[in-house]
Coordinates of C-alpha atoms in Angstrom, one line a residue:
X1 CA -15.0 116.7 -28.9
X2 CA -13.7 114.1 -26.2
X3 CA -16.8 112.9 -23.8
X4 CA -15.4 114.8 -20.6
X5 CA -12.6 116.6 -22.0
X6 CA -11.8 120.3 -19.8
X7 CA -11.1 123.6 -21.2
X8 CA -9.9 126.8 -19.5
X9 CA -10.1 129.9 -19.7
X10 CA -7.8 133.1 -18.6
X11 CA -9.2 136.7 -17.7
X12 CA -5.7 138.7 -17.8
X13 CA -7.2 141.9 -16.4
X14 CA -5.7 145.1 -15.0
X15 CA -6.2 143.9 -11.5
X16 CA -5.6 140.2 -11.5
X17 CA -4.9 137.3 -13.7
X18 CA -8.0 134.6 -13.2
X19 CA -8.2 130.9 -14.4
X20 CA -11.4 128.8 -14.7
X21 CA -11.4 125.2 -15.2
X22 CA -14.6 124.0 -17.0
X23 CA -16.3 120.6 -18.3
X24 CA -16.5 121.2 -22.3
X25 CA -19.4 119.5 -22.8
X26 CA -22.0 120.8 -19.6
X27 CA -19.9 123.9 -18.6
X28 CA -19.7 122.8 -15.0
X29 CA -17.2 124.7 -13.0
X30 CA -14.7 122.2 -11.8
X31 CA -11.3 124.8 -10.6
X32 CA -10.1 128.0 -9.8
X33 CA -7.3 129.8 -9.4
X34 CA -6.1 133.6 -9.3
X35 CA -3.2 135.7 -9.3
X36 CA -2.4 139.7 -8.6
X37 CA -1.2 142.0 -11.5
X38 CA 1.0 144.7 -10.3
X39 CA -0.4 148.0 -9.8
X40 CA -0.1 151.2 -12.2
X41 CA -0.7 151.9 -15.9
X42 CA 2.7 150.8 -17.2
X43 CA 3.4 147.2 -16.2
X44 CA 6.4 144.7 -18.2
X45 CA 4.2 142.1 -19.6
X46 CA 6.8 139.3 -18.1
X47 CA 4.3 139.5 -14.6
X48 CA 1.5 139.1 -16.7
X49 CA 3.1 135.9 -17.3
X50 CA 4.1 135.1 -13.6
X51 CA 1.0 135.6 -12.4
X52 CA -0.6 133.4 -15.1
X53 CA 1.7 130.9 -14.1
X54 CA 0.9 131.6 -10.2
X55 CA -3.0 131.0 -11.3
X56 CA -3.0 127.9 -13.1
X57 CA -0.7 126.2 -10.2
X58 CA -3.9 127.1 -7.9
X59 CA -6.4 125.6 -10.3
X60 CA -4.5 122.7 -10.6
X61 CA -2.3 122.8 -13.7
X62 CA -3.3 122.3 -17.2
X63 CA -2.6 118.3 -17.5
X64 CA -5.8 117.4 -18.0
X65 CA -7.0 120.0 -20.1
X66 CA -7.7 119.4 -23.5
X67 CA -7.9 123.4 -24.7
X68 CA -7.6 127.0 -23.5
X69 CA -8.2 130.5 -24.1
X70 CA -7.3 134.0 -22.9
X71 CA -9.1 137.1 -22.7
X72 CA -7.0 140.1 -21.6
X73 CA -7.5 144.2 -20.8
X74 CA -8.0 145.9 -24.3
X75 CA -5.8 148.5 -25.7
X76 CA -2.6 147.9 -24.4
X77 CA 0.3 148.3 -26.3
X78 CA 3.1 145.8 -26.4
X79 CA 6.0 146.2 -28.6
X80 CA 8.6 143.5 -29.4
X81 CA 12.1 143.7 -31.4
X82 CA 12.7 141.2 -34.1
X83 CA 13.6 138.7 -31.7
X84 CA 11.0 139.0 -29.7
X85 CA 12.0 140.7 -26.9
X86 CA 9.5 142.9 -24.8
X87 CA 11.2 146.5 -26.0
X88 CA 9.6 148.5 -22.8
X89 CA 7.0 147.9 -19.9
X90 CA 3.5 147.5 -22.0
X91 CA 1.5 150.9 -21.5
X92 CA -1.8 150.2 -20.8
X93 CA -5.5 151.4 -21.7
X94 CA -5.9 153.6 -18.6
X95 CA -2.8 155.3 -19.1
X96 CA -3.7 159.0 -20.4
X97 CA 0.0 160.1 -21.3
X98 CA -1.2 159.7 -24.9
X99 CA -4.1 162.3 -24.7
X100 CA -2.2 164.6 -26.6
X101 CA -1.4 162.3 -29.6
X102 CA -5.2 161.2 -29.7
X103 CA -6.1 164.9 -30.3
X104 CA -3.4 165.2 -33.3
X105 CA -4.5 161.9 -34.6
X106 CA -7.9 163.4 -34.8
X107 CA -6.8 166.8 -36.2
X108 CA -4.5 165.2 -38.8
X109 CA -7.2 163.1 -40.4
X110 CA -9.3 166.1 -40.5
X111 CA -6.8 168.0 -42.4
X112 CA -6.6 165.1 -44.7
X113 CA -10.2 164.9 -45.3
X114 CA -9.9 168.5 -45.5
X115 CA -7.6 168.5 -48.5
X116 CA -9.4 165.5 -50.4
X117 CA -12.6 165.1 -52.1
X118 CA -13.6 167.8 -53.7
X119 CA -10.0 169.2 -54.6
X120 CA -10.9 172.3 -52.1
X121 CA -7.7 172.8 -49.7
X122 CA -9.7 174.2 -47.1
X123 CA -9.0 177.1 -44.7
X124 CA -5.6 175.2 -43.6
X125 CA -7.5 174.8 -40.2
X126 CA -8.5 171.5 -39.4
X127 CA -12.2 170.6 -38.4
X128 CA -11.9 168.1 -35.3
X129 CA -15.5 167.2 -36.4
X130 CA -14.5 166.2 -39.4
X131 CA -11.6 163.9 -37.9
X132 CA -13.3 162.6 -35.5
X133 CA -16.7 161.5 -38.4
X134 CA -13.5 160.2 -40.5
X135 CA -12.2 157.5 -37.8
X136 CA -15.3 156.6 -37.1
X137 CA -16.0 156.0 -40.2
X138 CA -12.3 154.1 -41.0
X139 CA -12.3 151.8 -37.7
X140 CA -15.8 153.0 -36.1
X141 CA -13.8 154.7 -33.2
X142 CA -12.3 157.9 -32.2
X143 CA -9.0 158.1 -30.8
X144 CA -9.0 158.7 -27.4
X145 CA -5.7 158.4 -25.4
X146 CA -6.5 154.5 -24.6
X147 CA -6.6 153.4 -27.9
X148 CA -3.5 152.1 -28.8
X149 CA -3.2 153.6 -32.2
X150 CA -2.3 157.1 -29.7
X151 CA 0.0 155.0 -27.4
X152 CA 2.1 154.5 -31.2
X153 CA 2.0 158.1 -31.9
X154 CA 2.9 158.8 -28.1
X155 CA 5.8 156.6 -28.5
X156 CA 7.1 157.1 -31.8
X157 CA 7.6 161.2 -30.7
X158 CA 8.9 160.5 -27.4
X159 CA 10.8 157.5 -27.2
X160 CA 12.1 157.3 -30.9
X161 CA 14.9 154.8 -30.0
X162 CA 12.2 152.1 -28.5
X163 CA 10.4 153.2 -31.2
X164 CA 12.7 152.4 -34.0
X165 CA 13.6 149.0 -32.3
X166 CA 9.6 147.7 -32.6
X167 CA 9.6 145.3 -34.8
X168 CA 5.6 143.9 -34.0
X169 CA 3.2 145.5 -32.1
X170 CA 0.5 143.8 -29.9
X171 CA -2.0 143.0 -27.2
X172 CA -2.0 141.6 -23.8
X173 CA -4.2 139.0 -24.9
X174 CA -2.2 138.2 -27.7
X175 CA 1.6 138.1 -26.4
X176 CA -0.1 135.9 -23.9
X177 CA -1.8 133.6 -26.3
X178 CA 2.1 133.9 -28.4
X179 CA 3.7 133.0 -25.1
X180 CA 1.2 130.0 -25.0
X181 CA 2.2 128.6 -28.4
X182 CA 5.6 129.7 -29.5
X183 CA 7.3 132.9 -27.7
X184 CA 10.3 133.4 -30.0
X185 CA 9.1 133.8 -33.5
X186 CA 7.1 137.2 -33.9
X187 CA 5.4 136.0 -37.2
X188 CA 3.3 133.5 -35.5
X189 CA 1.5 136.1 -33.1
X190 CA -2.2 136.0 -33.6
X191 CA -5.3 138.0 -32.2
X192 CA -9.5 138.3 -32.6
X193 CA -11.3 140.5 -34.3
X194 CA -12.7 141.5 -30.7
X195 CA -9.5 142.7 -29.6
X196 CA -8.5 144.1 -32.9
X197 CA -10.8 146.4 -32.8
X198 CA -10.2 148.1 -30.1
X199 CA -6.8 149.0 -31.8
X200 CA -7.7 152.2 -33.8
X201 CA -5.6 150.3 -37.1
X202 CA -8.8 147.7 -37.5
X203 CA -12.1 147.9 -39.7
X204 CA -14.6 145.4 -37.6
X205 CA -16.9 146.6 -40.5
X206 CA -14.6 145.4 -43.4
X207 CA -12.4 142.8 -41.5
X208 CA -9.2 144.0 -42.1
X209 CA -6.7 146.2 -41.1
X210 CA -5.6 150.1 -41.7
X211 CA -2.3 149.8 -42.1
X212 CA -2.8 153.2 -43.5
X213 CA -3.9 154.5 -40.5
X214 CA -0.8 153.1 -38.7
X215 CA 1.2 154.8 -41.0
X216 CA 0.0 157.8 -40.0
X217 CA 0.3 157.5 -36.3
X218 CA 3.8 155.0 -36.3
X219 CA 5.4 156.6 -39.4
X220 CA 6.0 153.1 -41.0
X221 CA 3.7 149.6 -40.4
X222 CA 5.2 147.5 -37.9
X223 CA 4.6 143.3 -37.6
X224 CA 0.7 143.2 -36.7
X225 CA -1.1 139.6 -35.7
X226 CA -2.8 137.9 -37.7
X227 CA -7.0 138.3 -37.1
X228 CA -8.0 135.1 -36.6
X229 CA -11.6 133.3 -36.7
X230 CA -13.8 133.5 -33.6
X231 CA -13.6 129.5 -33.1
X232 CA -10.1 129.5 -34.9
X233 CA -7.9 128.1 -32.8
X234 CA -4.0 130.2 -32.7
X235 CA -2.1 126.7 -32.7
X236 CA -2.4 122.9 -31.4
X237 CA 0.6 121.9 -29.8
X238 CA 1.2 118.0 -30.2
X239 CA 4.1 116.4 -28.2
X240 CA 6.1 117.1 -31.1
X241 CA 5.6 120.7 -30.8
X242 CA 9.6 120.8 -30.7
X243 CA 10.2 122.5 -26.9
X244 CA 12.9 121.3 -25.2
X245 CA 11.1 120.6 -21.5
X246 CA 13.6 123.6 -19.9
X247 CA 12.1 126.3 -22.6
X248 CA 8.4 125.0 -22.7
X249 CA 6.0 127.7 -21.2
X250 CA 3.4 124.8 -21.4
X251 CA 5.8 122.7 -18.7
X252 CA 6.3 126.2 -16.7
X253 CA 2.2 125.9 -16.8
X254 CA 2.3 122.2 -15.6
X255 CA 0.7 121.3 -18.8
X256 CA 2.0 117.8 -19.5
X257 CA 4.3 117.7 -23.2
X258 CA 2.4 114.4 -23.8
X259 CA -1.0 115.9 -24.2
X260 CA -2.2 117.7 -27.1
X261 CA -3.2 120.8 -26.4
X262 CA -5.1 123.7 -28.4
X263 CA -5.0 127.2 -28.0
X264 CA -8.2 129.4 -28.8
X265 CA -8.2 132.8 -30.7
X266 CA -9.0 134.3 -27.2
X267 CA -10.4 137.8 -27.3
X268 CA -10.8 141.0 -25.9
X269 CA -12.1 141.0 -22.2
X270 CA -15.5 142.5 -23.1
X271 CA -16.2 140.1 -25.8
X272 CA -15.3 137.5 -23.4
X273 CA -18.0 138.8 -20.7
X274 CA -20.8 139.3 -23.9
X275 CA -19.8 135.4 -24.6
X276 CA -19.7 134.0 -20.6
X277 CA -23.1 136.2 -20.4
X278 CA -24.4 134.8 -23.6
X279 CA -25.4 138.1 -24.5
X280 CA -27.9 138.0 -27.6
X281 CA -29.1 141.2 -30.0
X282 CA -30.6 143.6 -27.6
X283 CA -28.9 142.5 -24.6
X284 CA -27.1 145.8 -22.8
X285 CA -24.2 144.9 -20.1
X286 CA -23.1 147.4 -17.5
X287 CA -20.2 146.5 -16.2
X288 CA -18.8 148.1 -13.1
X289 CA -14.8 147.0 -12.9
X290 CA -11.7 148.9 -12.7
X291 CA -13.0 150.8 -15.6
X292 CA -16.9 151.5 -16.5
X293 CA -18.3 150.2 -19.4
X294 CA -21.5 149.6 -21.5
X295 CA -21.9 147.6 -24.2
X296 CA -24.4 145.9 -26.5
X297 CA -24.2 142.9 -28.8
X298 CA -25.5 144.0 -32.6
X299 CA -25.9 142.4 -36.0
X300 CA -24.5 145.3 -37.4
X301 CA -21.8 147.4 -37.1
X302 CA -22.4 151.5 -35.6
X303 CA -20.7 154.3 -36.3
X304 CA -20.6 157.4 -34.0
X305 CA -19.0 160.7 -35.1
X306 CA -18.9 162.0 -31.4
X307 CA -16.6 159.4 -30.2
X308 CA -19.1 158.2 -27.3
X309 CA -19.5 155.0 -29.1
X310 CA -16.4 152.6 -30.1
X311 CA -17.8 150.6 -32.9
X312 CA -15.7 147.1 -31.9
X313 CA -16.4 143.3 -32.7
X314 CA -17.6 140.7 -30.4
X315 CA -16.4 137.4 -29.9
X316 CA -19.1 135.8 -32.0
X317 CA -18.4 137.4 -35.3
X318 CA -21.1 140.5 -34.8
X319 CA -20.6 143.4 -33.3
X320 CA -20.1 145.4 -30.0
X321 CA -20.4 148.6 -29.6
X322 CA -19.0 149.8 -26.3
X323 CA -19.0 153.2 -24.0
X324 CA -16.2 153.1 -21.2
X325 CA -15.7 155.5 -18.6
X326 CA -12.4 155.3 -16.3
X327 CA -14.1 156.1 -13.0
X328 CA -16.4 152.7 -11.8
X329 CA -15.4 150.7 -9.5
X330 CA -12.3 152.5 -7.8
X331 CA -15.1 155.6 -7.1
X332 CA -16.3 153.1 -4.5
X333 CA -13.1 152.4 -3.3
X334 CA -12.6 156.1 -3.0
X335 CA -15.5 156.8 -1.0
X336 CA -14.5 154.0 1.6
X337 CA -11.1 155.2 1.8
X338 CA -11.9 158.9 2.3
X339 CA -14.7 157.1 4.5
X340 CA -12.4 155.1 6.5
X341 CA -15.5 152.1 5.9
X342 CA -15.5 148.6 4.6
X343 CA -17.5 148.4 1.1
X344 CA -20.3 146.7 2.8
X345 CA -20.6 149.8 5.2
X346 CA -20.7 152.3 2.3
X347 CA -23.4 150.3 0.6
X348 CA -25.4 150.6 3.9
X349 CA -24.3 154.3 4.8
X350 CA -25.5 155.3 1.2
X351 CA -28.8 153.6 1.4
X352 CA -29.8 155.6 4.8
X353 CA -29.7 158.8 3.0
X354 CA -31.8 160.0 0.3
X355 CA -32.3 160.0 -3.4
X356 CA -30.1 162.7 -4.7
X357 CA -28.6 163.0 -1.3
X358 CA -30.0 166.2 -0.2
X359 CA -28.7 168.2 -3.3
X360 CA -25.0 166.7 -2.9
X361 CA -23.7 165.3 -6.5
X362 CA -20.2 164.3 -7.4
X363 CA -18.6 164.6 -11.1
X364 CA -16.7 160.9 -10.4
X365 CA -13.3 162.3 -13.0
X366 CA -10.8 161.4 -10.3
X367 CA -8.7 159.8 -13.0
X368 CA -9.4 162.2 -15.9
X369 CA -12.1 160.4 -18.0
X370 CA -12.7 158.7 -21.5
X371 CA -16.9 159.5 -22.0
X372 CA -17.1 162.2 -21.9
X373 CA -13.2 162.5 -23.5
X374 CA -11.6 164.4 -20.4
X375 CA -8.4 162.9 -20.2
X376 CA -6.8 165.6 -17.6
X377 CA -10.0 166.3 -15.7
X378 CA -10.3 166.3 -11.6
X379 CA -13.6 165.3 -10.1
X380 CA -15.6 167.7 -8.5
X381 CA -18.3 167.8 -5.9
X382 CA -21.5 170.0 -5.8
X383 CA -24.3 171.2 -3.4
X384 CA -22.2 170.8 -0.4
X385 CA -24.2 172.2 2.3
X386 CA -24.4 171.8 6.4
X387 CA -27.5 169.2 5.8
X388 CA -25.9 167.1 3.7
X389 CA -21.9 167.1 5.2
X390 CA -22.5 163.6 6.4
X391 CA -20.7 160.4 5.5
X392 CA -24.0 158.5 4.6
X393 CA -25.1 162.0 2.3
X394 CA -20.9 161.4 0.8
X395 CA -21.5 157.9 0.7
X396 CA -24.8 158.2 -1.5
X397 CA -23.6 161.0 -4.1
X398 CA -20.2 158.8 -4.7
X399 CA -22.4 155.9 -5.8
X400 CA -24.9 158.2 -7.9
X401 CA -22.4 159.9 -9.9
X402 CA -20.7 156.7 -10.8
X403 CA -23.8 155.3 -12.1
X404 CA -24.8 158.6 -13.3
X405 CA -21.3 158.4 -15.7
X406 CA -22.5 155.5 -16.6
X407 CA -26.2 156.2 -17.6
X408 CA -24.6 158.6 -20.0
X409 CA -23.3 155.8 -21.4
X410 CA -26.6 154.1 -22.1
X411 CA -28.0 157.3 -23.9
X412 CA -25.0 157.1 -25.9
X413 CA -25.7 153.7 -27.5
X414 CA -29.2 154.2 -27.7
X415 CA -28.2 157.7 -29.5
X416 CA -26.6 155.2 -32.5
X417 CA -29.7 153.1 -32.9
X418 CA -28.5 150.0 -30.5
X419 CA -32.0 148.5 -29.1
X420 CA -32.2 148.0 -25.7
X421 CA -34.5 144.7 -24.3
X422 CA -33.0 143.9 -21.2
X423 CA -30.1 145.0 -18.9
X424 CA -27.5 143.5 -17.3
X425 CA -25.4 144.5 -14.0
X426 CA -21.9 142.6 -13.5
X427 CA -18.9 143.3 -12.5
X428 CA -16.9 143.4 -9.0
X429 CA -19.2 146.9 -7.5
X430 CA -22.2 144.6 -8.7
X431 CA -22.6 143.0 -5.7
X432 CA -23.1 146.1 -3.6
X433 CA -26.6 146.1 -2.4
X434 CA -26.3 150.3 -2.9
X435 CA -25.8 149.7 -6.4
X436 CA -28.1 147.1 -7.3
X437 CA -30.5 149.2 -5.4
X438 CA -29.6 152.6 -7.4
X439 CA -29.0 151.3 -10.7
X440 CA -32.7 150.8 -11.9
X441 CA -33.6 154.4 -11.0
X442 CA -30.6 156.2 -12.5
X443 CA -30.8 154.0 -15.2
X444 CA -34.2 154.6 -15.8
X445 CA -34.4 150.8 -16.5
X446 CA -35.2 147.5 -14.7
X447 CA -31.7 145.6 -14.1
X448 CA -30.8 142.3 -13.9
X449 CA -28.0 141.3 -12.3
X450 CA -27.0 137.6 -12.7
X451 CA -25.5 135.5 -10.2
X452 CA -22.0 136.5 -9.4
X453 CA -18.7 134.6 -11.5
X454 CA -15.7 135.1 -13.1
X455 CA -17.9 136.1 -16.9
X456 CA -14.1 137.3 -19.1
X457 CA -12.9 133.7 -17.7
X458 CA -16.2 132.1 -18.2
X459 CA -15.9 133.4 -21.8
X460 CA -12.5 132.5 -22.8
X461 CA -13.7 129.3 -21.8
X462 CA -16.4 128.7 -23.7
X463 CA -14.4 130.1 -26.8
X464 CA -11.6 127.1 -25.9
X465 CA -14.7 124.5 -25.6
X466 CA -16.2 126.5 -28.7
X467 CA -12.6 125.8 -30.9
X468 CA -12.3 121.9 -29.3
X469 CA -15.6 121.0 -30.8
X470 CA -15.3 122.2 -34.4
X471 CA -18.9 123.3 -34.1
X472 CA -20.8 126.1 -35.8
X473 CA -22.2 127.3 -32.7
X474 CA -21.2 128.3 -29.1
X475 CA -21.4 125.7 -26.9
X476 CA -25.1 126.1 -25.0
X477 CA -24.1 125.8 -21.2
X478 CA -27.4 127.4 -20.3
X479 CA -29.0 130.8 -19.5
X480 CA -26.9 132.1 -16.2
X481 CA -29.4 133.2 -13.5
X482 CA -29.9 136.5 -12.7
X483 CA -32.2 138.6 -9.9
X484 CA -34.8 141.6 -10.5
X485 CA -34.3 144.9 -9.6
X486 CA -36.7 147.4 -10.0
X487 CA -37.2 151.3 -8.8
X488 CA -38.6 154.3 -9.8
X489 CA -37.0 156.3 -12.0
X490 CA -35.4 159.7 -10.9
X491 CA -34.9 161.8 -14.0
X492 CA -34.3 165.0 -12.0
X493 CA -31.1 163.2 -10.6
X494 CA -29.6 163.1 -13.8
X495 CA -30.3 166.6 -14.8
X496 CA -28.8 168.0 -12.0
X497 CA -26.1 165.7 -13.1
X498 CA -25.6 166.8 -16.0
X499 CA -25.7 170.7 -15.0
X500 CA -23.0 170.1 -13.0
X501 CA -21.1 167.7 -15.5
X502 CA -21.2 170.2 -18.4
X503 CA -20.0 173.6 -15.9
X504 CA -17.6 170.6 -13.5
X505 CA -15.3 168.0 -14.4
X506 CA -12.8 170.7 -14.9
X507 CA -9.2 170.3 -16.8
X508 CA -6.4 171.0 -14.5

């Protein structure tokens, strides 16, 4: 590696596109920059683009960087013709219109397991069970409608032409990375095993794809990216790299044609966290973004027949097994809105009421929800009585039935065997004071929450700097500092949760 070379890394997320400039060798933070995404679940992948363009101009360009990488939002499905071309707006993994098609994945595999083995044909009636123990044992997740193994089924039955025109399939991350490196030719698109695994057409156990699998959801196996190593770079571009300045997304990115410049794997935006965290065995990370989610690194893969679990890689080469919920973050924003409060006065409205909150508990499914797998259900909220109609009472149950979702979470991955040592709070609804407060008592757990950054960027980064040096092992850039928080566990909160979750959380 070059004594003072930079690397940087991307954090393509739902929200925002973010860019971090780093020193390879120390890890020092040296520039910023950050763009908006647009808003929705369907978005053409062309602004993920622009605004990756918009965030490197406000960290300064690329010149003087020497490697980069990108971690994106999981799950999303991008489909290009045989020239490339974006064939529709990419649907992403919060989109539920592929519910449906998640169920009839499930079912279908169950019929086949049904009708194998033993020669018996079965009763004709498929055993979701059975499905469901089937994929997990194929990819080590369930199809739920995020996956975008169901966003292929959903668009092969209703959008047949767009369908037919697909040529390659991929992920945000990865048309990104393509854009990066070459653009035109779909055979040189590339991916991690992080983000491949989070397809629903990808063993992290064996290493490989199903292209079995995508048979069955796609009806015939489209281009896929090729899995690359987790310090594998996709491609080095030299100054001979053979763009004509006017066509060179490295010049739209101000990084200079004369300069070398190498391209990591990237990965998966919880991978990247895991990595920017340096998140060993027995390490547990709640993260509270747009989406929920909890996840552990392991040495071994898990498998979950429930579906709680998705059994998906890490960054690193082991594994990650991972429990999202849809409801985090935005169930703050919610309860400010409805509120008519800043974030900072729902924290403190929330701590000036009780534990519990008087008997008031929300079910937090205000956009459907993935754990439990409750794609169409509407939150609901309990216990309402005269004593507890206030805005602090309001402000407290919003905040414990986010956390509550995402307890269940925990027990999940504790349910597979994952060992738990320590915990760690990050994301954006972090740095509420309510939640850092809350967390360690419906968690049941002490919680650290380290010092606040950009950890998917932070990640990506080190992957680049991990790729530049050739070296066996992640760059060491030191422990990242993180604060206490302790409380008194309140088990009786979560049963009354849970009362309400299994009667509430309703379908429409």
């Amino acid at each position: 590696m070059t004594r003072n070379a930079l690397v940087a890394g991307v954090d393509s997320s739902t929200r925002a596109c973010k860019v971090v400039i780093r020193d390879a060798e120390t890890g020092a933070v040296l520039r910023r920059g950050a763009a908006p995404h647009p808003a929705g679940t369907e978005v053409h992948p062309s602004a993920w683009w622009e605004a990756l363009g918009q965030a490197v101009a406000e960290a300064g360009g690329l010149e003087d960087v020497a490697a980069v990488s990108v971690a994106g939002q999981q799950h999303g499905m991008v489909c290009l013709d045989d020239e490339g071309a974006v064939v529709r707006p990419a649907l992403l993994w919060n989109d539920t219109r592929s519910a449906q098609a998640a169920a009839d994945l499930v079912d279908e595999l169950a019929k086949l397991t049904d009708l194998g083995g033993d020669g018996d044909e079965g009763d004709g009636v498929p055993d979701p069970g059975a499905g469901a123990a089937a994929w997990a044992q194929a990819v080590g997740t369930v199809p739920v409608a995020s996956l975008t193994i169901a966003k292929l089924r959903w668009l092969a039955e209703h959008e047949p032409a767009r369908a037919k025109a697909t040529a390659a399939v991929c992920l945000p991350h990865d048309w990104l990375t393509w854009r990066l490196t070459d653009g035109r030719d779909i055979s040189t698109l590339t991916t991690d095993r992080s983000d491949a695994s989070g397809t629903g057409y990808y063993s992290p156990a064996a290493g490989a794809y199903r292209p079995d699998l995508l048979q069955l959801a796609f009806g015939r196996r489209p281009l896929l990216p090729e899995v690359l190593g987790p310090a594998e770079p996709a491609r080095i571009l030299q100054p001979s790299a053979g763009f004509a300045p006017a066509d060179s997304p490295r010049m739209r990115l101000g990084a200079a044609e004369l300069n070398p410049l190498l391209v990591g794997a990237g990965a998966g935006d919880n991978a990247a966290a895991a990595l920017g965290l340096g998140a060993q065995p027995g390490d547990v990370v709640v993260s509270i973004g747009t989406s929920g989610t909890v996840f552990a690194c392991c040495d071994t893969p898990t498998v979950d027949p429930t579906g709680a679990v998705a059994g998906f890689a890490d960054a690193t080469g082991r594994h990650l097994p991972l429990v999202c919920t849809l409801n985090a973050a935005r169930v703050l924003d919610a309860a400010a809105a409805l509120l008519g409060v800043s974030l900072g006065e729902l924290s403190r409205l929330a701590l000036s009421a009780p534990a519990g909150a008087d008997g008031l508990t929300l079910i937090p499914y205000l956009e459907g929800e993935r754990t439990p797998n409750r794609p169409e259900a509407t939150g609901t909220l309990h216990g309402l009585r005269l004593t507890n109609s206030t805005p602090a009472h309001l402000a407290r149950a919003y905040i414990e039935g986010m956390l509550c979702g995402l307890a269940d979470g925990l027990d999940a991955l504790t349910a597979v065997g994952v060992p738990v040592r320590r915990i760690l709070l990050v994301g954006g609804a972090a740095r509420s004071e309510a939640v850092r407060t809350m967390a360690p008592a419906v968690l049941g757990r002490t919680v650290l929450v380290p010092s606040a950054a950009e950890y998917v960027a932070d990640g990506a980064a080190m992957q680049a700097a991990w790729a530049l040096s050739g070296a066996d092992e992640v760059p060491a850039w030191g422990p990242c500092e993180a604060e206490r928080w302790e409380a008194e566990p309140v088990p009786w909160l979560r049963e009354r949760y849970h009362e309400y979750r299994d009667a509430g959380g309703r379908q429409r």
